[in-house]
mmCIF file of C-alpha atoms in Angstrom:
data_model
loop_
_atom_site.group_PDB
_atom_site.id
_atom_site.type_symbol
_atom_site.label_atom_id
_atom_site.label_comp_id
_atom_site.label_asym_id
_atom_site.label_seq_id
_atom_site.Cartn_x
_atom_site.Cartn_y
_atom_site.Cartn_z
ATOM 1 C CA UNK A 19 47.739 7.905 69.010
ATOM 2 C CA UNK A 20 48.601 7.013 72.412
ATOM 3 C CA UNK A 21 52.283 7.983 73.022
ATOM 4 C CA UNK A 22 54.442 7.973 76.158
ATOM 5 C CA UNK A 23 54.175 11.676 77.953
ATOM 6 C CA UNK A 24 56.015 11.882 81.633
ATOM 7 C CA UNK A 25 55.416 12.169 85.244
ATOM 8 C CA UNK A 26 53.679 8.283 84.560
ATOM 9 C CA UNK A 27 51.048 9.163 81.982
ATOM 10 C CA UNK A 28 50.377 8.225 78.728
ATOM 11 C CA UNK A 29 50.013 11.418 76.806
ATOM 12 C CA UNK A 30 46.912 10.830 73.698
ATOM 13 C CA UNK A 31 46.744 13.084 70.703
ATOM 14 C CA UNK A 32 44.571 12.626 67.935
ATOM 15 C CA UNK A 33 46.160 11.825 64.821
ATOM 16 C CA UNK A 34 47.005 15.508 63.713
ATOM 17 C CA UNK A 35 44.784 16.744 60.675
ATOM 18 C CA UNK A 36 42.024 13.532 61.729
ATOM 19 C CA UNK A 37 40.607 15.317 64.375
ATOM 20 C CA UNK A 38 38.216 18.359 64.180
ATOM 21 C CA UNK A 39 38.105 18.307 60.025
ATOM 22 C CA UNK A 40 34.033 17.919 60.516
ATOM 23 C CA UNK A 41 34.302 21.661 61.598
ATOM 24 C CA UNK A 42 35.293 22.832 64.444
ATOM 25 C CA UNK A 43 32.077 24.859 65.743
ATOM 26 C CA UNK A 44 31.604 23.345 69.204
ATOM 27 C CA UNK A 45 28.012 24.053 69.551
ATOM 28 C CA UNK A 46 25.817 20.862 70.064
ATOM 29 C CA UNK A 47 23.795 22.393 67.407
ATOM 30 C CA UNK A 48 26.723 21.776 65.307
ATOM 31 C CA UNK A 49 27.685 18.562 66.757
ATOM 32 C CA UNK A 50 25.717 15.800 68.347
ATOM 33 C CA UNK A 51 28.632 12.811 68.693
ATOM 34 C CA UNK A 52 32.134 12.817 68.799
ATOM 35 C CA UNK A 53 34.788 9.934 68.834
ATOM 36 C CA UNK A 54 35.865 8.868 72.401
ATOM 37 C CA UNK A 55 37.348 5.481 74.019
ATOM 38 C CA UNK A 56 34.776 4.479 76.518
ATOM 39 C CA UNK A 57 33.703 1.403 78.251
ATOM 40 C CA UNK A 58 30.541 0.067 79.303
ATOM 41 C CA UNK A 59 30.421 -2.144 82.083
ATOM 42 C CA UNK A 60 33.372 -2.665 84.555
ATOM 43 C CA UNK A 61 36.374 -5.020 83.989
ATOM 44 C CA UNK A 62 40.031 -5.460 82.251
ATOM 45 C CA UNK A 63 41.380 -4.355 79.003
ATOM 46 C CA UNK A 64 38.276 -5.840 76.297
ATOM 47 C CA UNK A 65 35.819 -3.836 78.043
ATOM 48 C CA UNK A 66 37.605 -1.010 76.276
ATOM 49 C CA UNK A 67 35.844 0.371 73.081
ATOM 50 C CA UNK A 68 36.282 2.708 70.323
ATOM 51 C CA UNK A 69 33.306 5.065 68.861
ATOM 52 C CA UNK A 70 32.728 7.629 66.948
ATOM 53 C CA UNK A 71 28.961 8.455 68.502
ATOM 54 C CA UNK A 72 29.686 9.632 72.013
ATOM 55 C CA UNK A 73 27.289 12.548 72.693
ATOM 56 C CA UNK A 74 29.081 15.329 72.267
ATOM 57 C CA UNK A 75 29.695 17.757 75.363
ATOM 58 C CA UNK A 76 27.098 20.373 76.332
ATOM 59 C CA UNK A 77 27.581 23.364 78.598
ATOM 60 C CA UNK A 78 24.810 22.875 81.772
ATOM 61 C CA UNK A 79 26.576 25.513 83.990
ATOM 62 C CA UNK A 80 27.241 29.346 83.043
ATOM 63 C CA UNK A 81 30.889 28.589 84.401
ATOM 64 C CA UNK A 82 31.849 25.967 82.419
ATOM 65 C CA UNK A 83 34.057 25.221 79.508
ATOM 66 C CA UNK A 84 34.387 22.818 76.137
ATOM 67 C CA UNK A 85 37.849 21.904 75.366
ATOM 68 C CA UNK A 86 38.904 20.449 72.350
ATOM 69 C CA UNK A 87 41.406 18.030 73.313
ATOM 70 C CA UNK A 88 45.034 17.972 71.792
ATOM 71 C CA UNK A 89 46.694 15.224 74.364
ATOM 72 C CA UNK A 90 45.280 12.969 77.513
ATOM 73 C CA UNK A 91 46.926 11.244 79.549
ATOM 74 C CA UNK A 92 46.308 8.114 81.427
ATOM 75 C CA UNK A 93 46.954 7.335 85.318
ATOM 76 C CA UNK A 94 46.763 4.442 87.636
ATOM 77 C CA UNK A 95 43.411 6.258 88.826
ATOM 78 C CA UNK A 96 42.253 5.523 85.231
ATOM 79 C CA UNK A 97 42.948 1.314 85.237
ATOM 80 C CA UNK A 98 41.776 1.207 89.043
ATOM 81 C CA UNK A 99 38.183 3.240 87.909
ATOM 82 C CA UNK A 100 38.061 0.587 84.779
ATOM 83 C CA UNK A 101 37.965 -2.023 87.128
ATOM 84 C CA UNK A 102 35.299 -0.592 89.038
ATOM 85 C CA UNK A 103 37.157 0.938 91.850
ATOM 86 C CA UNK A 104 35.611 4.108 93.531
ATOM 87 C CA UNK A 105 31.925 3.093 91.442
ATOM 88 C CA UNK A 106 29.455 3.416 94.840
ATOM 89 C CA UNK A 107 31.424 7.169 95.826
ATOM 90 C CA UNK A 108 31.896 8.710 92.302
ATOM 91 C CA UNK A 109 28.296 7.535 91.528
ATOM 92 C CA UNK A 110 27.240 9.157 94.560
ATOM 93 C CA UNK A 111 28.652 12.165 93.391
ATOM 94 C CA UNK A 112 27.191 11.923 90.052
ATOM 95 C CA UNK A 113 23.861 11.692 91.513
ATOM 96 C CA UNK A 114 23.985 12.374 95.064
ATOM 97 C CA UNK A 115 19.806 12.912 95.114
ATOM 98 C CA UNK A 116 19.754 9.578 93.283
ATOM 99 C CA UNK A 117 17.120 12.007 90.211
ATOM 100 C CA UNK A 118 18.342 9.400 87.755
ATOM 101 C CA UNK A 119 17.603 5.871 89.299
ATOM 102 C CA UNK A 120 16.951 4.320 85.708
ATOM 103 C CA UNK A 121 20.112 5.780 84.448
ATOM 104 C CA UNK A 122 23.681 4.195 84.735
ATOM 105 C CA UNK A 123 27.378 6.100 84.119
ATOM 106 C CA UNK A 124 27.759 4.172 81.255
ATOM 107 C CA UNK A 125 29.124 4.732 78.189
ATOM 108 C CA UNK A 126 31.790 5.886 80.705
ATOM 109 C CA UNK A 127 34.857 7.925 79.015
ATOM 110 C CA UNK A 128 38.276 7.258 81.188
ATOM 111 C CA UNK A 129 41.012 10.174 81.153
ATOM 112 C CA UNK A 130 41.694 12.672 83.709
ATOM 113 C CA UNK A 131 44.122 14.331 82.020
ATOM 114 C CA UNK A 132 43.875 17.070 79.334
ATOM 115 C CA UNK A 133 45.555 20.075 77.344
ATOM 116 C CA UNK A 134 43.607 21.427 74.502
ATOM 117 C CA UNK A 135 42.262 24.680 73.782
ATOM 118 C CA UNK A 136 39.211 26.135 74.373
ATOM 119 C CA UNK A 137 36.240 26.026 72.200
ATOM 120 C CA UNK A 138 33.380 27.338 73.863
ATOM 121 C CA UNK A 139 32.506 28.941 77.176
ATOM 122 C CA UNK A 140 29.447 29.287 79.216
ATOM 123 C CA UNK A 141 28.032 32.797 80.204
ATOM 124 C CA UNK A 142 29.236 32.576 83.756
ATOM 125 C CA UNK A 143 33.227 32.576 82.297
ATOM 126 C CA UNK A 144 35.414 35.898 81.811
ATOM 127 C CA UNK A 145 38.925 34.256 82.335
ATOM 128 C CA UNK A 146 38.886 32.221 79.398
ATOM 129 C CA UNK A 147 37.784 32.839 75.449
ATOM 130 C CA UNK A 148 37.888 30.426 72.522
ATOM 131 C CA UNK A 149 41.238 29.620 71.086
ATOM 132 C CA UNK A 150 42.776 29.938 74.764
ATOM 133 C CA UNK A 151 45.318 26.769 74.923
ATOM 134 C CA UNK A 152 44.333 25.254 78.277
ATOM 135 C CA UNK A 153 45.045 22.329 80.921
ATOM 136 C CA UNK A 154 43.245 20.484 82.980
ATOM 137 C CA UNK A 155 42.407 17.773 85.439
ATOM 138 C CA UNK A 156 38.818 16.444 85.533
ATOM 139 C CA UNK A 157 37.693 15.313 88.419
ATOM 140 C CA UNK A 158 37.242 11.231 88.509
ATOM 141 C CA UNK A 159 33.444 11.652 88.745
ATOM 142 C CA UNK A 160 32.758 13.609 85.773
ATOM 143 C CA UNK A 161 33.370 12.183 82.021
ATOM 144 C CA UNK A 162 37.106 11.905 80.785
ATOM 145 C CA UNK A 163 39.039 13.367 78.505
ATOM 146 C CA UNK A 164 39.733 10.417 75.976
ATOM 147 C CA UNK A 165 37.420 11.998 73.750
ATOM 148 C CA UNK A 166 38.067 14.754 70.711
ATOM 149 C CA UNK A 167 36.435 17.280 73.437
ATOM 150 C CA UNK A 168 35.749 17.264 76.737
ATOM 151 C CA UNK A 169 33.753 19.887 79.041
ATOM 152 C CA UNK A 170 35.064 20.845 82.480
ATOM 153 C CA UNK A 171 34.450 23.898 84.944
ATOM 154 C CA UNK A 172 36.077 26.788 84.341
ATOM 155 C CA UNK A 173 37.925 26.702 87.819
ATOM 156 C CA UNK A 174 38.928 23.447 86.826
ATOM 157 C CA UNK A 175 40.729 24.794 84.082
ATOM 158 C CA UNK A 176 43.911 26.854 83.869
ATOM 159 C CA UNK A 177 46.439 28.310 81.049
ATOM 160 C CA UNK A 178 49.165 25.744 79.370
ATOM 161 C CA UNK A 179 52.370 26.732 80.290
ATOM 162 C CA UNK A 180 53.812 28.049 77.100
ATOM 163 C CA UNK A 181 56.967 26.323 78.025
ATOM 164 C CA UNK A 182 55.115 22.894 77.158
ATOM 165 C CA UNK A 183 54.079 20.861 74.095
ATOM 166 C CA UNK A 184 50.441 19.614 74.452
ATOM 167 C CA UNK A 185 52.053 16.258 74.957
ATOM 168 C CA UNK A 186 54.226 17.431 77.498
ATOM 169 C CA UNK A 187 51.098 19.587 79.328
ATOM 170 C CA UNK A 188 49.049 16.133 79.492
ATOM 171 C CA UNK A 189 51.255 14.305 81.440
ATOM 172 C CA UNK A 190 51.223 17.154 84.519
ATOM 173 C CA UNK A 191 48.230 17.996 85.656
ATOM 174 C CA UNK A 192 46.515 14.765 87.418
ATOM 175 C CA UNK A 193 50.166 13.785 89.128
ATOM 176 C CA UNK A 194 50.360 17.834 90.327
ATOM 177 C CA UNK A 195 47.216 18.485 91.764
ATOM 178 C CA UNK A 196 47.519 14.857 93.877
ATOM 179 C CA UNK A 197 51.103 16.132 95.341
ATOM 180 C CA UNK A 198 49.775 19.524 95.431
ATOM 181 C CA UNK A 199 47.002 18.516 97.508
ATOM 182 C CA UNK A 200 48.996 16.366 99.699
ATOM 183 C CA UNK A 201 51.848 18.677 100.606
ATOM 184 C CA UNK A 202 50.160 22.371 100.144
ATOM 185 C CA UNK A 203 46.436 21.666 100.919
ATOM 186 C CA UNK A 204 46.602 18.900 103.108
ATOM 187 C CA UNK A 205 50.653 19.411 104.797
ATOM 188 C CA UNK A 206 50.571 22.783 104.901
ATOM 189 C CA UNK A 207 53.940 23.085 102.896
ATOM 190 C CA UNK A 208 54.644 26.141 100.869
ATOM 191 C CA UNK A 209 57.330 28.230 99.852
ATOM 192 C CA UNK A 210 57.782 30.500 102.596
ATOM 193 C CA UNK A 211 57.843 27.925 105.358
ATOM 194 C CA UNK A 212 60.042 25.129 103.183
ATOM 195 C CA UNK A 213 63.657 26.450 103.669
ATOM 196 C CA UNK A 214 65.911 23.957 105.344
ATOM 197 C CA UNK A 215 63.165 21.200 106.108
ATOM 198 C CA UNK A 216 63.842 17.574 106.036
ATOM 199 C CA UNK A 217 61.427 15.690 103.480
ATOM 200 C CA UNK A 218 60.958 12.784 102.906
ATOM 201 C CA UNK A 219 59.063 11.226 100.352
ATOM 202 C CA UNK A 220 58.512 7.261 99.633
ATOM 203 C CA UNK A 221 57.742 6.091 96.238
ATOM 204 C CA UNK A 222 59.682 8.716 94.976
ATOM 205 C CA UNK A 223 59.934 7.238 91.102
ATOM 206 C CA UNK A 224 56.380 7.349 90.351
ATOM 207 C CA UNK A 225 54.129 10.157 88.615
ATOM 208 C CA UNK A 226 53.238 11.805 92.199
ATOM 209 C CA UNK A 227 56.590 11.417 93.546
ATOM 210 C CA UNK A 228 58.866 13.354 90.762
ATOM 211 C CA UNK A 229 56.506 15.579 90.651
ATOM 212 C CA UNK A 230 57.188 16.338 94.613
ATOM 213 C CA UNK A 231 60.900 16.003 94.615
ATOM 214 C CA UNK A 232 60.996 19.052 92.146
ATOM 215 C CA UNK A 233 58.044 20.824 94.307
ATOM 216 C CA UNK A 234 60.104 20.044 97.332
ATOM 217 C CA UNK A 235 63.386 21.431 95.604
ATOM 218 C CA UNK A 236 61.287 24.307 93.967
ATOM 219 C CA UNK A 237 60.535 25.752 98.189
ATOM 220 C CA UNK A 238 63.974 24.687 99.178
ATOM 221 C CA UNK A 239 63.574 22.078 101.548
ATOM 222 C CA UNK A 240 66.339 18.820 101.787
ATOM 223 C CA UNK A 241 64.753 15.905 100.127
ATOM 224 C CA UNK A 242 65.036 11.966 101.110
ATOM 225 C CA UNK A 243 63.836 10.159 98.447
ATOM 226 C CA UNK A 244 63.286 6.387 98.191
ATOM 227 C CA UNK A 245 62.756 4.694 94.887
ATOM 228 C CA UNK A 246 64.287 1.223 93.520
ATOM 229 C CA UNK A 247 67.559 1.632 92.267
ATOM 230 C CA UNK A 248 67.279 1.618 88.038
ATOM 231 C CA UNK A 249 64.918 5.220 88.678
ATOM 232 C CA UNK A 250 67.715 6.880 91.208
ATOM 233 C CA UNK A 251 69.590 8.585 88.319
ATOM 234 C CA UNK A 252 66.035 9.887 87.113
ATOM 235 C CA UNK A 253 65.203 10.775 90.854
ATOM 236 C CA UNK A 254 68.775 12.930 91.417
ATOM 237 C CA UNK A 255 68.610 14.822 88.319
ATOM 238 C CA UNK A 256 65.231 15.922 89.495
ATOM 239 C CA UNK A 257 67.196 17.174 92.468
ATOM 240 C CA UNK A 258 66.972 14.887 95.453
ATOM 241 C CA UNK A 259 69.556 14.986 97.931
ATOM 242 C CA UNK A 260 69.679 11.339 99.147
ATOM 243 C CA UNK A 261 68.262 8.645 97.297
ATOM 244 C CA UNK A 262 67.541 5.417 99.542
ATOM 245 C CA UNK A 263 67.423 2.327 97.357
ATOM 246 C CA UNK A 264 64.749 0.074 99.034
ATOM 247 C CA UNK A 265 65.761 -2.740 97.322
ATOM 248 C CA UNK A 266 69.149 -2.888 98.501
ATOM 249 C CA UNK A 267 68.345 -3.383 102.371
ATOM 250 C CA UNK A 268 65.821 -2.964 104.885
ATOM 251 C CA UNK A 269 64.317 0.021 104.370
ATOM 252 C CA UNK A 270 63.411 1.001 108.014
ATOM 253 C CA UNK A 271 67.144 0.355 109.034
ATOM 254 C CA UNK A 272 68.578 2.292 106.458
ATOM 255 C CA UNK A 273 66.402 5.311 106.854
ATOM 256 C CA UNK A 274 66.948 4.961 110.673
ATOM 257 C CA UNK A 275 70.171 5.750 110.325
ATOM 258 C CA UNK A 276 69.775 9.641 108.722
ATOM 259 C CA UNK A 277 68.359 12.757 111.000
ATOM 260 C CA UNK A 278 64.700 12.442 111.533
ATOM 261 C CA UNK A 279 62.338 14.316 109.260
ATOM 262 C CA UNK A 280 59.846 17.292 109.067
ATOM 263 C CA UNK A 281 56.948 15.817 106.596
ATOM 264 C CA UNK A 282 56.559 12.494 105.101
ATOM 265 C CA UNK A 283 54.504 11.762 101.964
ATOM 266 C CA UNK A 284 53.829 8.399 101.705
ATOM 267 C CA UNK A 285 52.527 7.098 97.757
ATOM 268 C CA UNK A 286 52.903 3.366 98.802
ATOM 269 C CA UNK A 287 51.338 2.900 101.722
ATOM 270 C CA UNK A 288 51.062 -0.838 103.054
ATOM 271 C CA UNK A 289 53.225 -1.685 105.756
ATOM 272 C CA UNK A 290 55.571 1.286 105.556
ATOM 273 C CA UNK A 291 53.355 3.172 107.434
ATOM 274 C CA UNK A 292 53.365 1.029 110.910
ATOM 275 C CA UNK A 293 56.924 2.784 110.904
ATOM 276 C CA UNK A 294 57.193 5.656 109.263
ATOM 277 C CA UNK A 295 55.855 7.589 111.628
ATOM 278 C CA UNK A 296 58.824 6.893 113.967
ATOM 279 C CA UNK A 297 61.076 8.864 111.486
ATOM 280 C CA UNK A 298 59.657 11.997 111.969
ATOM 281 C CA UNK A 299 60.799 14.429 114.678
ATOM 282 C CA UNK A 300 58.017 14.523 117.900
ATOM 283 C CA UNK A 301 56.202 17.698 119.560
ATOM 284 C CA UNK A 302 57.444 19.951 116.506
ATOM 285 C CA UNK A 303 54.602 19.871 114.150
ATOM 286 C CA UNK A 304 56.145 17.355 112.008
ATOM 287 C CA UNK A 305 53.384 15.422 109.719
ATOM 288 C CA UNK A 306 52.748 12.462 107.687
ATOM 289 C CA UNK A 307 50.066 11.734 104.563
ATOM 290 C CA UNK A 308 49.552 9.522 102.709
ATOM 291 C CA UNK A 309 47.726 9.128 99.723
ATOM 292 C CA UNK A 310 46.772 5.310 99.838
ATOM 293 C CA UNK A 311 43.173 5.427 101.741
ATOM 294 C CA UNK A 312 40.597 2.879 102.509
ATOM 295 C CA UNK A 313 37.838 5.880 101.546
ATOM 296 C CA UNK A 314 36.566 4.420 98.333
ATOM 297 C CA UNK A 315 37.050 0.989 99.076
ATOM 298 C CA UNK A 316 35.301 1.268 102.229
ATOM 299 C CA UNK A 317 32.101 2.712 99.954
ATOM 300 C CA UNK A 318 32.711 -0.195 97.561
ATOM 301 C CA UNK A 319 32.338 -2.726 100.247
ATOM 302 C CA UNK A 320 30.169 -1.696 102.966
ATOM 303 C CA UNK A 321 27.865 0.893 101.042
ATOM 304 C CA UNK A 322 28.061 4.296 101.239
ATOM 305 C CA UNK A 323 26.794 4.672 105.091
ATOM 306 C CA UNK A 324 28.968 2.366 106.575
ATOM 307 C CA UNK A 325 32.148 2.860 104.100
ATOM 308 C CA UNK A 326 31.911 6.521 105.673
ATOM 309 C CA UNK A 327 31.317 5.785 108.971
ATOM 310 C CA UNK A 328 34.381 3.157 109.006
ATOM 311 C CA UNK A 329 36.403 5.560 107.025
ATOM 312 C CA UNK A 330 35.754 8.301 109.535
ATOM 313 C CA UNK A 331 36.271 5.847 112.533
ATOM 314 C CA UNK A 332 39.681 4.676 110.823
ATOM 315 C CA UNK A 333 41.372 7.913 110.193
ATOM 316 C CA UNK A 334 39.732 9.619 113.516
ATOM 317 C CA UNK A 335 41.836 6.676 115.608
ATOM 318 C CA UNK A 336 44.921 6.969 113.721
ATOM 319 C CA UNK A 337 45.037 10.835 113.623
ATOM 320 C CA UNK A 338 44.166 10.734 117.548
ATOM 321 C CA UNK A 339 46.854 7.640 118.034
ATOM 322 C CA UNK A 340 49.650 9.852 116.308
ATOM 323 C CA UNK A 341 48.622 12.749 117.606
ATOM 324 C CA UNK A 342 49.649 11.645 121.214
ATOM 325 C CA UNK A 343 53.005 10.955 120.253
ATOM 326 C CA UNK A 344 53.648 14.094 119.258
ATOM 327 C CA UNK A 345 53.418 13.885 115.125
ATOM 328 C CA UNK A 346 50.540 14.251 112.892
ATOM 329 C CA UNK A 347 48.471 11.746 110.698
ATOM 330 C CA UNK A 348 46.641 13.053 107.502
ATOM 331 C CA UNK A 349 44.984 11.884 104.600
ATOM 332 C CA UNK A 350 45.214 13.399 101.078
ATOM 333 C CA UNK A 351 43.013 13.068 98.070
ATOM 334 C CA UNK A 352 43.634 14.749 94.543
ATOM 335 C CA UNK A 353 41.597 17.842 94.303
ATOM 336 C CA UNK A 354 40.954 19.850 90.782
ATOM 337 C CA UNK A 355 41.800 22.994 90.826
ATOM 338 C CA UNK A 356 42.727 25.253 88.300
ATOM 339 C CA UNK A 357 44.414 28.216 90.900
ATOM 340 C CA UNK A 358 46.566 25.477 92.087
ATOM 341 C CA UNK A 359 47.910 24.379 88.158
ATOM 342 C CA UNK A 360 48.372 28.671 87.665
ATOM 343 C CA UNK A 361 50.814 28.361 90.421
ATOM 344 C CA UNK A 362 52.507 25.058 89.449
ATOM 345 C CA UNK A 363 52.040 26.617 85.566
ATOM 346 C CA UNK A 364 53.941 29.040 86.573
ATOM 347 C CA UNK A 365 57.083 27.177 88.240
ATOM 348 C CA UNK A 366 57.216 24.825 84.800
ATOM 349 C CA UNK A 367 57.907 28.232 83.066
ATOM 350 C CA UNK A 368 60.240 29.354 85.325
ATOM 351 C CA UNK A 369 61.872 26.207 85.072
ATOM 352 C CA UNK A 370 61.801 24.830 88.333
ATOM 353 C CA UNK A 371 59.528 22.085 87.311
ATOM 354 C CA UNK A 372 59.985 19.958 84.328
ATOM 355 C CA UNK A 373 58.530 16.808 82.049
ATOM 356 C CA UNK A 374 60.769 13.885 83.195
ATOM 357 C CA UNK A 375 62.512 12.229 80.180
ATOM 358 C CA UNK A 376 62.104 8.301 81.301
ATOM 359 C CA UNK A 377 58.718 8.112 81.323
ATOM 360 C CA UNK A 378 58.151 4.398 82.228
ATOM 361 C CA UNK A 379 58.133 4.002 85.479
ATOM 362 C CA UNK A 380 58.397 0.440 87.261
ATOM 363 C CA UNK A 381 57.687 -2.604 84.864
ATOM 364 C CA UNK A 382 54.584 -0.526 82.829
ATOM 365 C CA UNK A 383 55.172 -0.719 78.833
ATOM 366 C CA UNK A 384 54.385 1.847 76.213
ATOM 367 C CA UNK A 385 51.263 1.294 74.261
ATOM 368 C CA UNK A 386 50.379 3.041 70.827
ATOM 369 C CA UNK A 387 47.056 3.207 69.185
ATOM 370 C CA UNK A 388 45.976 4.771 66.085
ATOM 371 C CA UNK A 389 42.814 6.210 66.751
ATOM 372 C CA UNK A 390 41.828 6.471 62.762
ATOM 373 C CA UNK A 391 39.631 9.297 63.254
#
């Protein structure tokens, strides 16, 4: 069944005792198909379908991993790729030598999401064993985890925090890595150099942005956080110091009015960002990312040559343009990694990080499905 995790996914678990009473020997020997939701050419909700004869998972790498999957979650990432968003660059990726030119991606299996435990490893893996409980983010071009198992690389891959129901472990990993990437990878931000800096994050509400506020809050730094104003009491128990209600005023004005900041991350992009920039302080390494891109759309529209040659001419005048006024411009991507979910693993034990309780976020509604395996 589908049911509402946090951090804006949509935690699955397979109704308990359905799943895995075939046996639970994960070697394709044993198993040739498996029950997933896939689809099989691009569109909206009906291209959605139910089966129980996906090809099961197989091992190709010595470092790679079958999990069998407890909860998924679903993201915005997961409606946009139904659609067909991202197709020309994750296809790419699937196939960058183009080996399989009669071959498509479909059946396609959606999910990025997963906690489970470990059912098989390849020879290549030491840090896990069978019966290890697990999490995960798969990476957008490989298949997802709406299935009853799901293979992933073993650096992908990282230990549950014990802390955390499978339910609650589903809804984490996808939204983490993204914010992880943009303010650790990409911003440089970590604990050591977070003490006393001014944040400020827009789109605060959403799966992305509680997850920063309680990064932010983890390393100490003051947090600004904008949201509308029914998710502000969600966004100050997560520990914000000032919550902006964009909704209530013109946002520019209102945020022109507090000190200027040392990092901005930016999850709505649009116009905000022909003056955000202007809030942060010049000449003192202050930076801004944002995660909404043109990358993939570029590749959707022009082809994959001239998508990357656009995308590299857009963000090569904006970083230069920015960089003469004394801030920096950055894009960030999510990036799997399973080093980087042992870290934030570790701060959901401690209890710096936690599973937001109001898990709908905007105007998005609950769905639940009984799978019927």
């Amino acid at each position: 069944m589908l049911s509402w995790g946090a951090a804006g996914g949509r935690a699955l678990r397979w109704a308990n005792g359905r799943a895995g009473t075939r046996g639970l020997r994960a070697s394709p020997r044993a198993r040739v198909a498996m029950p997933s939701w896939v689809i099989d050419r691009y569109g909206s909700n009906e291209v959605l379908r139910f089966t129980r004869e996906m090809m099961f998972p197989i091992i190709h790498f010595p470092n790679e991993v079958i999990i069998k999957v407890h909860a998924a979650s679903l993201n915005p990432i997961d409606l946009s790729m139904r659609s067909g968003y991202g197709a020309t660059a994750l296809n790419m990726k699937r196939d960058p030598l183009k080996l399989k030119a009669g071959e498509t991606e479909f059946p396609l299996t959606l999910g990025r999401d997963v906690s489970g435990v470990v059912m098989e490893c390849g020879l290549g893996v030491s840090y896990f064993k069978p019966g290890d409980e697990v999490w995960a983010a798969i990476p957008p071009w490989k298949q997802g985890t709406l299935s009853e198992f799901v293979v992933a690389s073993g650096n992908e891959v990282s230990f549950k925090p014990k802390s955390l129901s499978h339910t609650e472990a589903a809804a984490l990993p996808y939204v983490g890595l993204t914010a992880w990437s943009a303010l650790n990878q990409v911003g440089g931000l970590n604990q050591s150099n977070c003490s006393g800096k001014r944040i400020l994050i827009l789109g605060a509400s959403g799966g992305v942005g509680t997850f920063a506020v309680q990064l932010m809050k983890a390393w100490d730094a003051h947090v600004t956080a904008v949201c509308s104003h029914d998710a502000s009491t969600l966004v100050k128990k997560l520990g914000a110091d000032d919550v902006i209600d964009y909704k209530s005023g013109n946002l520019e004005d209102q945020l022109k009015t507090l000190p200027l900041f040392d990092f901005i991350l930016d999850n709505v992009g649009g116009s905000t960002e022909k003056w955000a920039l202007d809030l942060l302080k010049k000449w003192s390494g202050a930076t801004y990312v944002t995660l909404v891109t043109p990358f993939l759309i570029n590749m959707d529209k022009l082809g994959v040559a001239d998508g990357m040659l656009q995308t590299g001419v857009t963000v090569g005048s904006k970083t230069l343009k920015h960089l003469l006024k004394g801030v920096h411009y950055r894009w960030a991507f999510f990036m799997p990694s399973g080093p980087s979910l042992d870290e934030i693993a570790e701060l959901v034990d401690s209890g710096k990080i936690g599973v937001p309780t109001q898990a709908r976020i905007g105007r998005t509604t609950a769905c639940l499905y009984e799978c019927n395996l």
